[in-house]
Amino acid sequence: MEFSTKFAIAVADDLASWQKLNVVAFLTSGVIGDTNDIIGGEYKDASDRQYSSLCIQPIVVLKSTRARLSTFLQRANSRDVSSAIYIEDMFKTGHDAANRETVLQYETDALPLVGMAVRAEKKLVDKIFKGAKLHD
């Protein structure tokens, strides 16, 4: 199936593996939370056991330096593309309200980004994340 949109996540390449996985999980939820048409139907196995619905679209996971993440966010903002962000401070918080409070402490250009995600038209996402590499 061809999609007119692309769902991509860029993560700082210097994070520990558990941190990268945590960032990807949170950012995925951010994009899905903002998108009405991205969740498919429930799954069912041959034993008639039901499973939760999943995202209908593949997600590209990229890696980048932290400095490039700021560039990617600037590109998304200049194109009015909604972004999900994750900053370094969020590793030290324990709940959503604290996460939002810590983000509020920074101006956009000073956010200590460790990850960001967008879903938009394919060419636009490619322009935003130009310079990122596929995560290995």
XYZ file of N, CA, C and O in Angstrom:
544
model
N 0.833 -1.177 0.000
C 0.000 0.000 0.000
C 0.881 1.245 0.000
O 1.860 1.318 0.726
N 0.544 2.204 -0.811
C 1.254 3.477 -0.877
C 0.572 4.499 0.024
O -0.648 4.595 0.054
N 1.371 5.262 0.738
C 0.863 6.321 1.592
C 1.318 7.660 1.032
O 2.453 7.787 0.576
N 0.467 8.648 1.078
C 0.849 9.989 0.638
C 1.631 10.712 1.728
O 2.268 11.725 1.478
N 1.586 10.181 2.933
C 2.297 10.758 4.065
C 3.454 9.858 4.476
O 3.541 8.698 4.061
N 4.304 10.423 5.303
C 5.418 9.676 5.875
C 5.428 9.965 7.370
O 5.221 11.099 7.792
N 5.666 8.952 8.154
C 5.751 9.050 9.614
C 7.205 8.747 9.950
O 7.682 7.636 9.719
N 7.915 9.749 10.461
C 9.332 9.566 10.755
C 9.670 10.109 12.138
O 9.100 11.101 12.595
N 10.610 9.425 12.766
C 11.103 9.796 14.088
C 12.618 9.888 13.999
O 13.263 8.979 13.473
N 13.179 10.967 14.522
C 14.634 11.098 14.599
C 15.028 11.114 16.073
O 14.415 11.811 16.881
N 16.058 10.332 16.389
C 16.509 10.169 17.770
C 17.996 10.504 17.844
O 18.766 10.165 16.938
N 18.392 11.139 18.935
C 19.802 11.466 19.150
C 20.633 10.190 19.151
O 20.286 9.205 19.813
N 21.731 10.219 18.415
C 22.542 9.014 18.256
C 23.424 8.695 19.457
O 24.010 7.625 19.533
N 23.488 9.589 20.446
C 24.357 9.364 21.600
C 23.618 8.834 22.835
O 24.200 8.723 23.908
N 22.350 8.489 22.684
C 21.574 7.977 23.819
C 21.851 6.494 24.055
O 22.210 5.762 23.132
N 21.614 6.050 25.281
C 21.662 4.619 25.597
C 20.490 3.931 24.893
O 19.472 4.574 24.595
N 20.614 2.657 24.646
C 19.562 1.920 23.928
C 18.200 2.054 24.594
O 17.197 2.285 23.923
N 18.143 1.924 25.923
C 16.851 2.028 26.608
C 16.251 3.415 26.418
O 15.029 3.562 26.305
N 17.118 4.451 26.369
C 16.620 5.804 26.171
C 16.050 5.979 24.758
O 15.009 6.594 24.577
N 16.746 5.451 23.767
C 16.253 5.529 22.384
C 14.890 4.871 22.257
O 13.974 5.425 21.645
N 14.742 3.691 22.847
C 13.457 2.993 22.779
C 12.363 3.788 23.479
O 11.228 3.885 22.985
N 12.693 4.366 24.620
C 11.732 5.177 25.368
C 11.292 6.387 24.544
O 10.100 6.687 24.449
N 12.246 7.072 23.930
C 11.947 8.253 23.119
C 11.052 7.867 21.936
O 10.055 8.537 21.661
N 11.387 6.788 21.249
C 10.580 6.350 20.102
C 9.151 6.021 20.542
O 8.185 6.400 19.879
N 9.005 5.347 21.667
C 7.662 5.002 22.152
C 6.846 6.260 22.458
O 5.690 6.377 22.025
N 7.433 7.197 23.171
C 6.711 8.429 23.506
C 6.372 9.239 22.267
O 5.255 9.749 22.127
N 7.331 9.391 21.353
C 7.079 10.186 20.151
C 6.028 9.542 19.253
O 5.219 10.240 18.641
N 6.019 8.222 19.188
C 4.986 7.526 18.414
C 3.612 7.867 18.971
O 2.684 8.180 18.224
N 3.490 7.837 20.288
C 2.194 8.147 20.891
C 1.791 9.593 20.616
O 0.611 9.887 20.440
N 2.756 10.503 20.547
C 2.452 11.894 20.265
C 1.871 12.096 18.884
O 0.871 12.801 18.706
N 2.476 11.475 17.887
C 1.965 11.612 16.516
C 0.620 10.911 16.386
O -0.316 11.454 15.803
N 0.495 9.731 16.944
C -0.770 9.006 16.852
C -1.883 9.761 17.582
O -3.016 9.819 17.112
N -1.552 10.384 18.702
C -2.544 11.155 19.443
C -3.079 12.348 18.670
O -4.201 12.782 18.886
N -2.275 12.869 17.746
C -2.681 14.022 16.937
C -3.333 13.634 15.613
O -3.707 14.503 14.841
N -3.435 12.337 15.336
C -3.854 11.887 14.012
C -5.072 10.974 14.107
O -5.024 9.929 14.751
N -6.165 11.365 13.454
C -7.406 10.593 13.523
C -7.401 9.331 12.673
O -8.030 8.347 13.028
N -6.702 9.337 11.561
C -6.826 8.250 10.589
C -5.654 7.278 10.567
O -5.444 6.577 9.596
N -4.914 7.192 11.651
C -3.681 6.401 11.609
C -3.778 5.045 12.315
O -2.895 4.229 12.214
N -4.863 4.790 13.011
C -5.025 3.518 13.713
C -5.940 2.601 12.912
O -7.020 3.002 12.489
N -5.491 1.379 12.719
C -6.274 0.384 11.986
C -7.226 -0.361 12.897
O -7.478 0.034 14.035
N -7.740 -1.459 12.393
C -8.672 -2.282 13.158
C -7.957 -3.208 14.128
O -6.741 -3.370 14.081
N -8.745 -3.816 15.011
C -8.182 -4.783 15.961
C -7.663 -6.008 15.216
O -8.152 -6.355 14.145
N -6.694 -6.654 15.797
C -6.144 -7.892 15.255
C -6.837 -9.075 15.911
O -7.293 -8.981 17.052
N -6.891 -10.171 15.187
C -7.474 -11.392 15.734
C -6.657 -12.563 15.202
O -6.325 -12.616 14.023
N -6.345 -13.528 16.086
C -5.609 -14.704 15.627
C -6.586 -15.835 15.296
O -7.804 -15.690 15.452
N -6.042 -16.951 14.846
C -6.870 -18.077 14.430
C -7.623 -18.718 15.594
O -8.578 -19.463 15.377
N -7.223 -18.419 16.823
C -7.918 -18.926 18.007
C -9.002 -17.961 18.482
O -9.571 -18.150 19.551
N -9.268 -16.963 17.716
C -10.284 -15.941 17.986
C -9.910 -15.025 19.149
O -10.752 -14.388 19.751
N -8.625 -14.952 19.481
C -8.124 -14.032 20.506
C -7.918 -12.672 19.850
O -7.324 -12.588 18.791
N -8.422 -11.610 20.482
C -8.283 -10.268 19.922
C -7.073 -9.550 20.513
O -6.710 -9.765 21.668
N -6.481 -8.682 19.677
C -5.317 -7.881 20.070
C -5.567 -6.423 19.693
O -6.388 -6.121 18.834
N -4.848 -5.549 20.321
C -5.016 -4.113 20.095
C -4.705 -3.705 18.661
O -3.890 -4.332 17.974
N -5.337 -2.633 18.253
C -5.084 -2.038 16.945
C -3.683 -1.441 16.915
O -3.140 -1.036 17.947
N -3.119 -1.366 15.714
C -1.787 -0.784 15.524
C -1.856 0.348 14.507
O -2.850 0.502 13.799
N -0.779 1.070 14.419
C -0.626 2.108 13.407
C -0.701 1.463 12.023
O -0.118 0.402 11.795
N -1.428 2.084 11.103
C -1.597 1.516 9.759
C -0.405 1.771 8.859
O -0.289 1.177 7.791
N 0.500 2.632 9.283
C 1.574 3.103 8.421
C 2.936 2.736 8.993
O 3.147 2.828 10.201
N 3.872 2.338 8.140
C 5.237 2.105 8.628
C 5.811 3.383 9.236
O 5.461 4.495 8.827
N 6.682 3.215 10.208
C 7.340 4.345 10.863
C 8.830 4.232 10.586
O 9.443 3.192 10.849
N 9.407 5.294 10.050
C 10.835 5.335 9.765
C 11.540 5.891 10.992
O 11.180 6.971 11.486
N 12.529 5.168 11.502
C 13.288 5.631 12.658
C 14.679 6.026 12.179
O 15.396 5.224 11.570
N 15.024 7.279 12.449
C 16.281 7.863 12.000
C 17.164 8.197 13.192
O 16.680 8.276 14.325
N 18.444 8.421 12.925
C 19.357 8.862 13.977
C 20.031 10.144 13.520
O 20.170 10.399 12.321
N 20.422 10.936 14.503
C 21.005 12.230 14.209
C 21.749 12.747 15.418
O 21.538 12.282 16.533
N 22.574 13.748 15.184
C 23.186 14.449 16.317
C 22.125 15.342 16.955
O 21.108 15.670 16.333
N 22.384 15.749 18.154
C 21.442 16.643 18.835
C 21.346 17.992 18.122
O 20.269 18.572 18.035
N 22.454 18.473 17.616
C 22.432 19.758 16.900
C 21.530 19.670 15.668
O 20.779 20.608 15.383
N 21.571 18.571 14.958
C 20.721 18.402 13.777
C 19.252 18.304 14.180
O 18.385 18.749 13.438
N 18.970 17.729 15.332
C 17.580 17.661 15.786
C 16.983 19.066 15.902
O 15.834 19.285 15.521
N 17.755 20.004 16.397
C 17.276 21.383 16.485
C 17.007 21.953 15.099
O 16.018 22.666 14.892
N 17.860 21.629 14.148
C 17.651 22.063 12.765
C 16.371 21.459 12.208
O 15.587 22.145 11.542
N 16.139 20.190 12.483
C 14.926 19.526 11.999
C 13.674 20.195 12.582
O 12.691 20.399 11.875
N 13.731 20.536 13.864
C 12.587 21.193 14.486
C 12.348 22.569 13.865
O 11.201 22.943 13.604
N 13.415 23.309 13.612
C 13.277 24.614 12.954
C 12.619 24.453 11.580
O 11.750 25.241 11.207
N 13.042 23.444 10.830
C 12.459 23.195 9.509
C 10.977 22.872 9.621
O 10.158 23.367 8.843
N 10.626 22.014 10.565
C 9.213 21.653 10.744
C 8.394 22.880 11.144
O 7.325 23.122 10.583
N 8.908 23.653 12.078
C 8.187 24.847 12.530
C 8.025 25.864 11.407
O 6.972 26.488 11.285
N 9.051 26.036 10.587
C 8.967 27.017 9.504
C 7.974 26.593 8.426
O 7.502 27.422 7.652
N 7.651 25.304 8.404
C 6.686 24.778 7.433
C 5.322 24.500 8.079
O 4.464 23.883 7.485
N 5.155 24.919 9.323
C 3.913 24.702 10.075
C 3.520 23.229 10.149
O 2.343 22.881 10.079
N 4.517 22.357 10.311
C 4.284 20.926 10.474
C 4.291 20.612 11.961
O 5.255 20.923 12.671
N 3.230 20.008 12.440
C 3.120 19.634 13.844
C 4.182 18.590 14.189
O 4.397 17.645 13.445
N 4.836 18.777 15.324
C 5.897 17.868 15.762
C 5.622 17.346 17.156
O 5.059 18.052 17.990
N 6.070 16.143 17.402
C 6.148 15.608 18.758
C 7.614 15.741 19.158
O 8.502 15.440 18.352
N 7.871 16.198 20.382
C 9.259 16.367 20.821
C 9.503 15.626 22.129
O 8.584 15.363 22.902
N 10.762 15.304 22.344
C 11.209 14.705 23.607
C 12.519 15.393 23.954
O 13.425 15.463 23.126
N 12.608 15.919 25.182
C 13.831 16.606 25.598
C 14.536 15.818 26.700
O 13.932 14.995 27.376
N 15.815 16.111 26.857
C 16.672 15.405 27.822
C 16.068 15.371 29.224
O 16.071 14.341 29.892
N 15.514 16.478 29.664
C 14.972 16.587 31.023
C 13.857 15.585 31.303
O 13.603 15.245 32.458
N 13.176 15.131 30.264
C 12.033 14.231 30.453
C 12.452 12.854 30.966
O 11.629 12.127 31.510
N 13.732 12.515 30.850
C 14.208 11.255 31.426
C 14.156 11.275 32.950
O 14.151 10.235 33.592
N 14.125 12.474 33.533
C 14.154 12.626 34.993
C 12.769 12.813 35.598
O 12.646 12.908 36.822
N 11.749 12.933 34.783
C 10.395 13.151 35.294
C 9.651 11.819 35.346
O 10.090 10.838 34.770
N 8.542 11.826 36.015
C 7.819 10.574 36.157
C 6.393 10.589 35.652
O 5.685 9.596 35.773
N 5.961 11.726 35.073
C 4.578 11.788 34.614
C 4.408 12.921 33.608
O 5.258 13.809 33.484
N 3.285 12.902 32.925
C 3.021 13.830 31.839
C 3.058 15.289 32.261
O 3.642 16.130 31.571
N 2.441 15.620 33.365
C 2.418 17.024 33.799
C 3.837 17.540 34.023
O 4.163 18.666 33.635
N 4.690 16.734 34.619
C 6.079 17.137 34.842
C 6.822 17.285 33.518
O 7.657 18.185 33.364
N 6.518 16.414 32.559
C 7.135 16.531 31.234
C 6.776 17.864 30.588
O 7.633 18.566 30.045
N 5.503 18.213 30.642
C 5.054 19.470 30.043
C 5.670 20.672 30.755
O 6.049 21.661 30.122
N 5.802 20.589 32.074
C 6.426 21.679 32.839
C 7.879 21.877 32.435
O 8.352 23.013 32.335
N 8.604 20.797 32.233
C 10.020 20.933 31.891
C 10.204 21.512 30.487
O 11.103 22.303 30.263
N 9.340 21.141 29.543
C 9.419 21.721 28.197
C 9.138 23.216 28.251
O 9.791 24.012 27.573
N 8.207 23.604 29.090
C 7.805 25.003 29.210
C 8.943 25.904 29.694
O 8.921 27.114 29.491
N 9.964 25.337 30.279
C 11.091 26.119 30.794
C 12.028 26.620 29.702
O 12.895 27.446 29.967
N 11.885 26.128 28.474
C 12.828 26.446 27.404
C 12.169 27.200 26.255
O 11.038 26.898 25.873
N 12.909 28.152 25.690
C 12.537 28.750 24.417
C 12.768 27.690 23.340
O 13.600 26.783 23.515
N 12.078 27.813 22.220
C 12.168 26.818 21.153
C 13.607 26.521 20.748
O 14.001 25.354 20.656
N 14.394 27.555 20.527
C 15.773 27.365 20.055
C 16.700 26.775 21.109
O 17.806 26.349 20.782
N 16.273 26.742 22.360
C 17.115 26.233 23.444
C 16.679 24.860 23.946
O 17.278 24.321 24.872
N 15.638 24.281 23.348
C 15.169 22.963 23.792
C 16.292 21.932 23.681
O 16.901 21.793 22.617
N 16.585 21.191 24.760
C 17.613 20.149 24.707
C 17.027 18.861 24.093
O 16.818 17.852 24.776
N 16.756 18.930 22.795
C 16.087 17.825 22.105
C 16.923 16.553 22.077
O 18.136 16.597 21.841
N 16.250 15.429 22.287
C 16.866 14.119 22.069
C 16.044 13.312 21.067
O 16.428 12.224 20.683
N 14.902 13.864 20.651
C 14.092 13.190 19.641
C 12.930 14.047 19.194
O 12.483 14.934 19.930
N 12.489 13.797 17.969
C 11.298 14.458 17.456
C 10.668 13.584 16.386
O 11.332 12.748 15.777
N 9.373 13.770 16.174
C 8.640 12.974 15.190
C 7.644 13.848 14.457
O 7.111 14.812 15.025
N 7.410 13.518 13.196
C 6.399 14.195 12.397
C 5.729 13.185 11.480
O 6.293 12.152 11.146
N 4.520 13.525 11.090
C 3.819 12.803 10.026
C 3.238 13.878 9.120
O 2.451 14.709 9.558
N 3.665 13.868 7.884
C 3.220 14.860 6.916
C 3.414 14.281 5.521
O 3.819 13.120 5.364
N 3.165 15.102 4.513
C 3.365 14.690 3.126
C 4.812 14.220 2.964
O 5.731 14.813 3.534
N 5.006 13.144 2.199
C 6.321 12.491 2.093
C 7.469 13.451 1.784
O 8.493 13.440 2.461
N 7.315 14.249 0.750
C 8.404 15.148 0.347
C 8.723 16.160 1.438
O 9.883 16.531 1.631
N 7.720 16.589 2.152
C 7.912 17.534 3.241
C 8.709 16.897 4.379
O 9.645 17.499 4.912
N 8.366 15.671 4.735
C 9.098 14.965 5.793
C 10.553 14.744 5.369
O 11.475 14.925 6.169
N 10.760 14.396 4.107
C 12.132 14.223 3.610
C 12.937 15.516 3.704
O 14.120 15.499 4.050
N 12.306 16.660 3.423
C 12.989 17.950 3.531
C 13.298 18.279 4.986
O 14.373 18.791 5.294
N 12.366 18.000 5.870
C 12.571 18.286 7.292
C 13.742 17.483 7.843
O 14.608 18.006 8.530
N 13.798 16.199 7.509
C 14.807 15.312 8.083
C 16.018 15.119 7.176
O 16.795 14.171 7.368
N 16.217 16.015 6.206
C 17.388 15.912 5.333
C 18.658 15.942 6.177
O 18.823 16.821 7.031
N 19.513 14.968 5.993
C 20.741 14.872 6.764
C 20.715 13.793 7.823
O 21.754 13.386 8.324
N 19.518 13.298 8.157
C 19.418 12.191 9.121
C 19.683 10.872 8.402
O 19.470 10.758 7.196
N 20.124 9.910 9.142
C 20.387 8.584 8.587
C 19.453 7.569 9.216
O 19.010 7.745 10.354
N 19.158 6.488 8.487
C 18.339 5.417 9.063
C 19.023 4.875 10.311
O 20.245 4.682 10.329
N 18.230 4.636 11.332
C 18.787 4.073 12.562
C 19.143 2.608 12.313
O 18.429 1.896 11.630
N 20.275 2.190 12.859
C 20.684 0.792 12.688
C 20.350 -0.039 13.894
O 19.877 0.397 14.866
